[in-house]
Short mmCIF file of C-alpha atoms in Angstrom, two decimals:
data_model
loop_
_atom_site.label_atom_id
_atom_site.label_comp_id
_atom_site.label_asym_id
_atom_site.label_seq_id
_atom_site.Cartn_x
_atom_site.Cartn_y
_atom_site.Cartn_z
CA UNK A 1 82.62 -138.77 -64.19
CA UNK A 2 86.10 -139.66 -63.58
CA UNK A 3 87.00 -143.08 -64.79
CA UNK A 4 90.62 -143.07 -64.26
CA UNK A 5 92.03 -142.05 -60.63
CA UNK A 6 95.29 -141.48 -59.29
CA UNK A 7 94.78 -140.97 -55.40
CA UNK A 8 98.11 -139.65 -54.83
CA UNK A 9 99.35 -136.62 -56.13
CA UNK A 10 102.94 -136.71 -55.68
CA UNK A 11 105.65 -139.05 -54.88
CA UNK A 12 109.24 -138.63 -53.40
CA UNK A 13 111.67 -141.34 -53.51
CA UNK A 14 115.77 -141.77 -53.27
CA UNK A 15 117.57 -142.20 -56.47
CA UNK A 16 118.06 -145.90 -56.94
CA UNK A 17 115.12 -147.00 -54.83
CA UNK A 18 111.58 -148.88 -56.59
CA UNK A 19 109.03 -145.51 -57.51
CA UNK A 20 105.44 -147.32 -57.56
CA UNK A 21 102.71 -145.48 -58.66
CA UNK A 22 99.18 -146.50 -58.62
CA UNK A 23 95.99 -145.97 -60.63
CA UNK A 24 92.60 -147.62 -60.06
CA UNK A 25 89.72 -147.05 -63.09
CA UNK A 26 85.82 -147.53 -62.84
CA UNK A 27 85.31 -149.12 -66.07
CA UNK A 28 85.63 -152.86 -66.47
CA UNK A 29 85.72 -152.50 -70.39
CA UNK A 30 88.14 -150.71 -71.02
CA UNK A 31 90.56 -152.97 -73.32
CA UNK A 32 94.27 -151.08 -72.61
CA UNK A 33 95.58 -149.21 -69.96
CA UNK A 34 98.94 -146.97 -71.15
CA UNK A 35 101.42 -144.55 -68.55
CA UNK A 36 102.58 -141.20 -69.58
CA UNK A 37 105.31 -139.42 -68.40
CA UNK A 38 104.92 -135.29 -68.64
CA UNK A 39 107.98 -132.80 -67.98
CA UNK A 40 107.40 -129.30 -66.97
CA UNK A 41 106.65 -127.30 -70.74
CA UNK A 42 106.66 -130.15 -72.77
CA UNK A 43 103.77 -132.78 -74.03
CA UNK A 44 103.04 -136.15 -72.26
CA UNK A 45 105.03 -139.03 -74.12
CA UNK A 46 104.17 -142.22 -73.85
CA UNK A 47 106.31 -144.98 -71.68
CA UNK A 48 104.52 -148.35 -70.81
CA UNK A 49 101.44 -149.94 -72.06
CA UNK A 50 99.12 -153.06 -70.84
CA UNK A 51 96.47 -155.17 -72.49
CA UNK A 52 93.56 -156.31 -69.81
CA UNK A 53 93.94 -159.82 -71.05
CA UNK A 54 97.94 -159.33 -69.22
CA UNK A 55 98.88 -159.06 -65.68
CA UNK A 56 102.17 -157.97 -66.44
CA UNK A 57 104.44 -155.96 -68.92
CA UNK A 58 108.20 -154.78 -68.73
CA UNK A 59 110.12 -152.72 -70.74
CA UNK A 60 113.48 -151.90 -69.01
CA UNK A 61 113.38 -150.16 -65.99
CA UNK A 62 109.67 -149.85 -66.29
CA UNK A 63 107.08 -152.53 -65.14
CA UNK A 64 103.19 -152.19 -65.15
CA UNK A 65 100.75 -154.62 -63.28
CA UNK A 66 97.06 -155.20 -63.66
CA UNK A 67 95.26 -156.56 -61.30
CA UNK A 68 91.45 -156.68 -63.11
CA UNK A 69 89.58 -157.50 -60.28
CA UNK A 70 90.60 -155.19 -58.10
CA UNK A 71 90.20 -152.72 -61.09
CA UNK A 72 94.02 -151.59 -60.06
CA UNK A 73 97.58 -150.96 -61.95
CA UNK A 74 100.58 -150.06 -60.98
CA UNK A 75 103.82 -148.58 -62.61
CA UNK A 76 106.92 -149.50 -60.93
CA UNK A 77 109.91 -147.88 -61.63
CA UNK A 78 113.84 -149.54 -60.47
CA UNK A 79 115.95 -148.06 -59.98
CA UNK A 80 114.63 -144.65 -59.72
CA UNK A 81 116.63 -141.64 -61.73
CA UNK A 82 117.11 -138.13 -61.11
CA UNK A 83 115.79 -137.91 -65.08
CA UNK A 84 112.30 -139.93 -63.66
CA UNK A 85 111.45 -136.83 -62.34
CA UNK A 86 108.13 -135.87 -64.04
CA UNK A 87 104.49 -135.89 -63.57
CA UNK A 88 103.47 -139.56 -64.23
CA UNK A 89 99.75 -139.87 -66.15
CA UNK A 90 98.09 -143.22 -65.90
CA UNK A 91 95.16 -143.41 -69.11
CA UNK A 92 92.97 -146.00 -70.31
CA UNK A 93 91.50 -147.03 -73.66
CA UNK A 94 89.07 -148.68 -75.74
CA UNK A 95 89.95 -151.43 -78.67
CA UNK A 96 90.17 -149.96 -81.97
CA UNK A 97 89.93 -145.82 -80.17
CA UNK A 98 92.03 -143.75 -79.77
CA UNK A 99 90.33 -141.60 -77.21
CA UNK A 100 92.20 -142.19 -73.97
CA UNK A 101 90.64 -141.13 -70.55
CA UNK A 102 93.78 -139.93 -67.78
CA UNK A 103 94.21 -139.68 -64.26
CA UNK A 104 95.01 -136.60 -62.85
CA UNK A 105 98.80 -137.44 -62.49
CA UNK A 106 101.32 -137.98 -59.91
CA UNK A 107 104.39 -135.96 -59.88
CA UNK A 108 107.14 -138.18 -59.17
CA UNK A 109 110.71 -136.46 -57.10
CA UNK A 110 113.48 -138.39 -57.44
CA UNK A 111 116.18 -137.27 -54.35
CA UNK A 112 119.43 -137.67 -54.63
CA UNK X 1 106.73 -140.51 -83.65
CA UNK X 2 104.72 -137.86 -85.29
CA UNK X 3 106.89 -134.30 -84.40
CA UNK X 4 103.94 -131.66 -83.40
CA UNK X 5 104.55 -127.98 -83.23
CA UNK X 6 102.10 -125.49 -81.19
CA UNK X 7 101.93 -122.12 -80.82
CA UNK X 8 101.50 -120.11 -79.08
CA UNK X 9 103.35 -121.79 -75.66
CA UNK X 10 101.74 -119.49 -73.35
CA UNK X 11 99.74 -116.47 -73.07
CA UNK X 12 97.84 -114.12 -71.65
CA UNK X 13 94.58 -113.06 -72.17
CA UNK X 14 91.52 -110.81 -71.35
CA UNK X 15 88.16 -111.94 -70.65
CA UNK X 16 85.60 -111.88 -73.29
CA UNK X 17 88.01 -112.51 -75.90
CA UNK X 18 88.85 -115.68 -78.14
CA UNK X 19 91.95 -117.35 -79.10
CA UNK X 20 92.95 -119.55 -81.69
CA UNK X 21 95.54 -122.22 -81.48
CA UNK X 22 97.62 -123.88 -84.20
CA UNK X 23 98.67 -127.43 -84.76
CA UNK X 24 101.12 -128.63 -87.01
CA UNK X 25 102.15 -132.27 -87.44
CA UNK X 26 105.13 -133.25 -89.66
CA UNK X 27 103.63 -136.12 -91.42
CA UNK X 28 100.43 -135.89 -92.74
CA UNK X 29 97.99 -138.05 -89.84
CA UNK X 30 94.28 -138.97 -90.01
CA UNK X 31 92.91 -138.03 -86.26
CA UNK X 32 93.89 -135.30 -84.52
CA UNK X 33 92.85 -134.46 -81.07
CA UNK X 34 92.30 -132.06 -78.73
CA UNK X 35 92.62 -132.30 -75.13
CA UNK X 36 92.34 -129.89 -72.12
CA UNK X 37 94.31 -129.83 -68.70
CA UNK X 38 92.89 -127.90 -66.02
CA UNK X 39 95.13 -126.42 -63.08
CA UNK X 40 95.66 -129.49 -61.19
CA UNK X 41 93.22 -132.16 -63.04
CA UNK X 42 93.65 -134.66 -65.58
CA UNK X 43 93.49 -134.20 -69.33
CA UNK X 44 90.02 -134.13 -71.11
CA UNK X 45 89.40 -134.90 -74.64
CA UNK X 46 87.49 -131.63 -76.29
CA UNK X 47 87.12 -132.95 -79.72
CA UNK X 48 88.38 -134.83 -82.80
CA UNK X 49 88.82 -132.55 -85.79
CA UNK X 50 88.43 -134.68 -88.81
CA UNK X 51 89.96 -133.29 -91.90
CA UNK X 52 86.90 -132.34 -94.16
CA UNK X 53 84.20 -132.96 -92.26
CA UNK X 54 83.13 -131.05 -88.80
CA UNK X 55 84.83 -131.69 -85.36
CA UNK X 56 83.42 -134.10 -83.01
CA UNK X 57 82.76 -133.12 -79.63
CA UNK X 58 83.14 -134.88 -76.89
CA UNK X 59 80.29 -134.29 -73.88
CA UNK X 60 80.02 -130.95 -72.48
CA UNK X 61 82.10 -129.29 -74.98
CA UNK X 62 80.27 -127.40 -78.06
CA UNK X 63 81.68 -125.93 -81.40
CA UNK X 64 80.27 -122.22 -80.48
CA UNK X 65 82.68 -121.94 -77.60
CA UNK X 66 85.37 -124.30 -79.13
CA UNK X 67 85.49 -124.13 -82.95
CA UNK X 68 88.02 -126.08 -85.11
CA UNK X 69 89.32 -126.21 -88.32
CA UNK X 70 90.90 -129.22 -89.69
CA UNK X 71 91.83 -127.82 -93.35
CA UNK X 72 94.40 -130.34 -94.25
CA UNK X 73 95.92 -133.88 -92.94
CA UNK X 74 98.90 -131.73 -91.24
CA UNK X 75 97.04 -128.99 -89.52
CA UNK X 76 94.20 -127.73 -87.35
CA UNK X 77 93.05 -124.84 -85.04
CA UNK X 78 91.44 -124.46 -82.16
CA UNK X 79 90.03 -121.43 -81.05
CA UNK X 80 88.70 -121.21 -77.14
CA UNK X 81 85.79 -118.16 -77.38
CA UNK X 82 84.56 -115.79 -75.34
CA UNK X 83 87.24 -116.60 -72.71
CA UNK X 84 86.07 -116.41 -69.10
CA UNK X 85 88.86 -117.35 -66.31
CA UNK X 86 87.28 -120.69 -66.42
CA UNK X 87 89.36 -121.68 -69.33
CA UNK X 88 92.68 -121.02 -67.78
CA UNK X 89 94.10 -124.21 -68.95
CA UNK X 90 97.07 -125.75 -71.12
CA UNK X 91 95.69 -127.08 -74.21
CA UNK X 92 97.14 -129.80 -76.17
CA UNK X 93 97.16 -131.35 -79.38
CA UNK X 94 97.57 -134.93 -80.01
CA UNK X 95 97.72 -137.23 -83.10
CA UNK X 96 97.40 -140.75 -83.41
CA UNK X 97 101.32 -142.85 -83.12
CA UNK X 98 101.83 -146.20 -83.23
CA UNK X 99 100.34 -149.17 -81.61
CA UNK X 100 102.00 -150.78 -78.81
CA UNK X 101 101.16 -154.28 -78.20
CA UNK X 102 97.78 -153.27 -79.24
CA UNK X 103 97.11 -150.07 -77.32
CA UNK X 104 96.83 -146.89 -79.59
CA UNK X 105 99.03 -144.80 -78.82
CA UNK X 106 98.71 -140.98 -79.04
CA UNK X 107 101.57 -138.35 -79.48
CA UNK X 108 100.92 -135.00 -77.94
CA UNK X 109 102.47 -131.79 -78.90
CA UNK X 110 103.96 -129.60 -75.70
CA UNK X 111 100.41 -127.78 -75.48
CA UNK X 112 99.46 -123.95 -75.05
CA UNK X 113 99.15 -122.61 -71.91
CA UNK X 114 96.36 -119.87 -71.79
CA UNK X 115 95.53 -117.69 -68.86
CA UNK X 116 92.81 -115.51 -68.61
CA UNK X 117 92.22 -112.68 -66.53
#
């Protein structure tokens, strides 16, 4: 049973414009939602988290949004680099575990 | 961050057979997990390997086709058995980090992709 979902699976946007990427979960408990960004050969690392008790967090170039009662967040990226390139993963959490459950990804193109 | 090395990357293998893959942090780290990607889905969590004590398994997943050691607080195996081309799939370690602004978060080594004919 899928708790995490990322509808779209890939992305293309023009260098410099806003990337948002979107991930909607089925679980109202879950406590933390955290992005991932994946390059081709290499591990997931992590970017961005969120608490649920936040609507908001920004860290550079990176913003995330919750919206709980929609049970939706969003990762927006601005501007948008060549480098952003990368499948994004959007993964959810429980207090005090560290077992995460992920969306399936979105590969994000950046065009220059 | 934790540095993780896996090996192998990538390989090939025959049906019927078993493989085992190693994972080696550079700091010594109390969990470990291990996770599975599937062509085109999202990562799943196989198991926890907790260093003296047997691996916990996550639903659907069982130690006879997906043993692991956990020796020491720097290393542990996993070994996918009896290989059917159902477990074509990059597998990847992961280890607990840091906490950021409460969320745990988990470092993941670059993973093993296995394909099996």
């Amino acid at each position: 049973d899928q708790q995490v979902k990322q509808n779209s699976p890939s992305l293309s946007v023009q260098e410099g414009r806003i990337s948002i990427l979107n991930c909607d979960y089925t679980n109202s408990m879950f406590d933390y939602f955290l992005w991932y960004k994946k390059y081709p050969a290499e591990g997931p690392t992590f970017l961005i988290s969120i608490s649920s008790i936040k609507d908001k967090n920004e860290d550079g170039r990176f913003t995330v949004f919750l919206n709980k009662s929609a049970k939706h967040l969003s990762l927006h990226i601005v501007p948008s680099q060549p480098g952003d390139s990368a499948v994004y993963f959007c993964a959810a959490s429980y207090i005090n575990d560290y077992k995460l459950s992920f969306g399936a990804g979105t590969t994000v193109t950046v065009r220059a | 961050s934790a540095v993780i090395s896996q090996k192998p990357s990538r390989d090939i293998c025959q049906r019927g057979t078993s493989l085992t893959i190693q994972c080696q942090v550079d700091s010594q780290v109390t969990m470990m997990f291990w996770y599975r990607q599937q062509p085109g889905q999202s990562l799943t969590l196989i198991a926890t390997a907790n260093q003296g004590s047997e691996a916990t398994y996550e639903s659907g997943f069982v130690i006879d086709k997906f043993p692991i050691s956990r020796p020491n607080l720097t290393f542990s195996t996993l070994t996918v058995s009896n290989m059917s081309p159902e477990d074509s799939s990059i597998y990847l370690c992961s280890v607990e980090d840091r906490r950021d602004s409460g969320a745990n978060v988990l470092t993941f080594g670059a993973g093993s992709r296995l394909t099996v004919l």
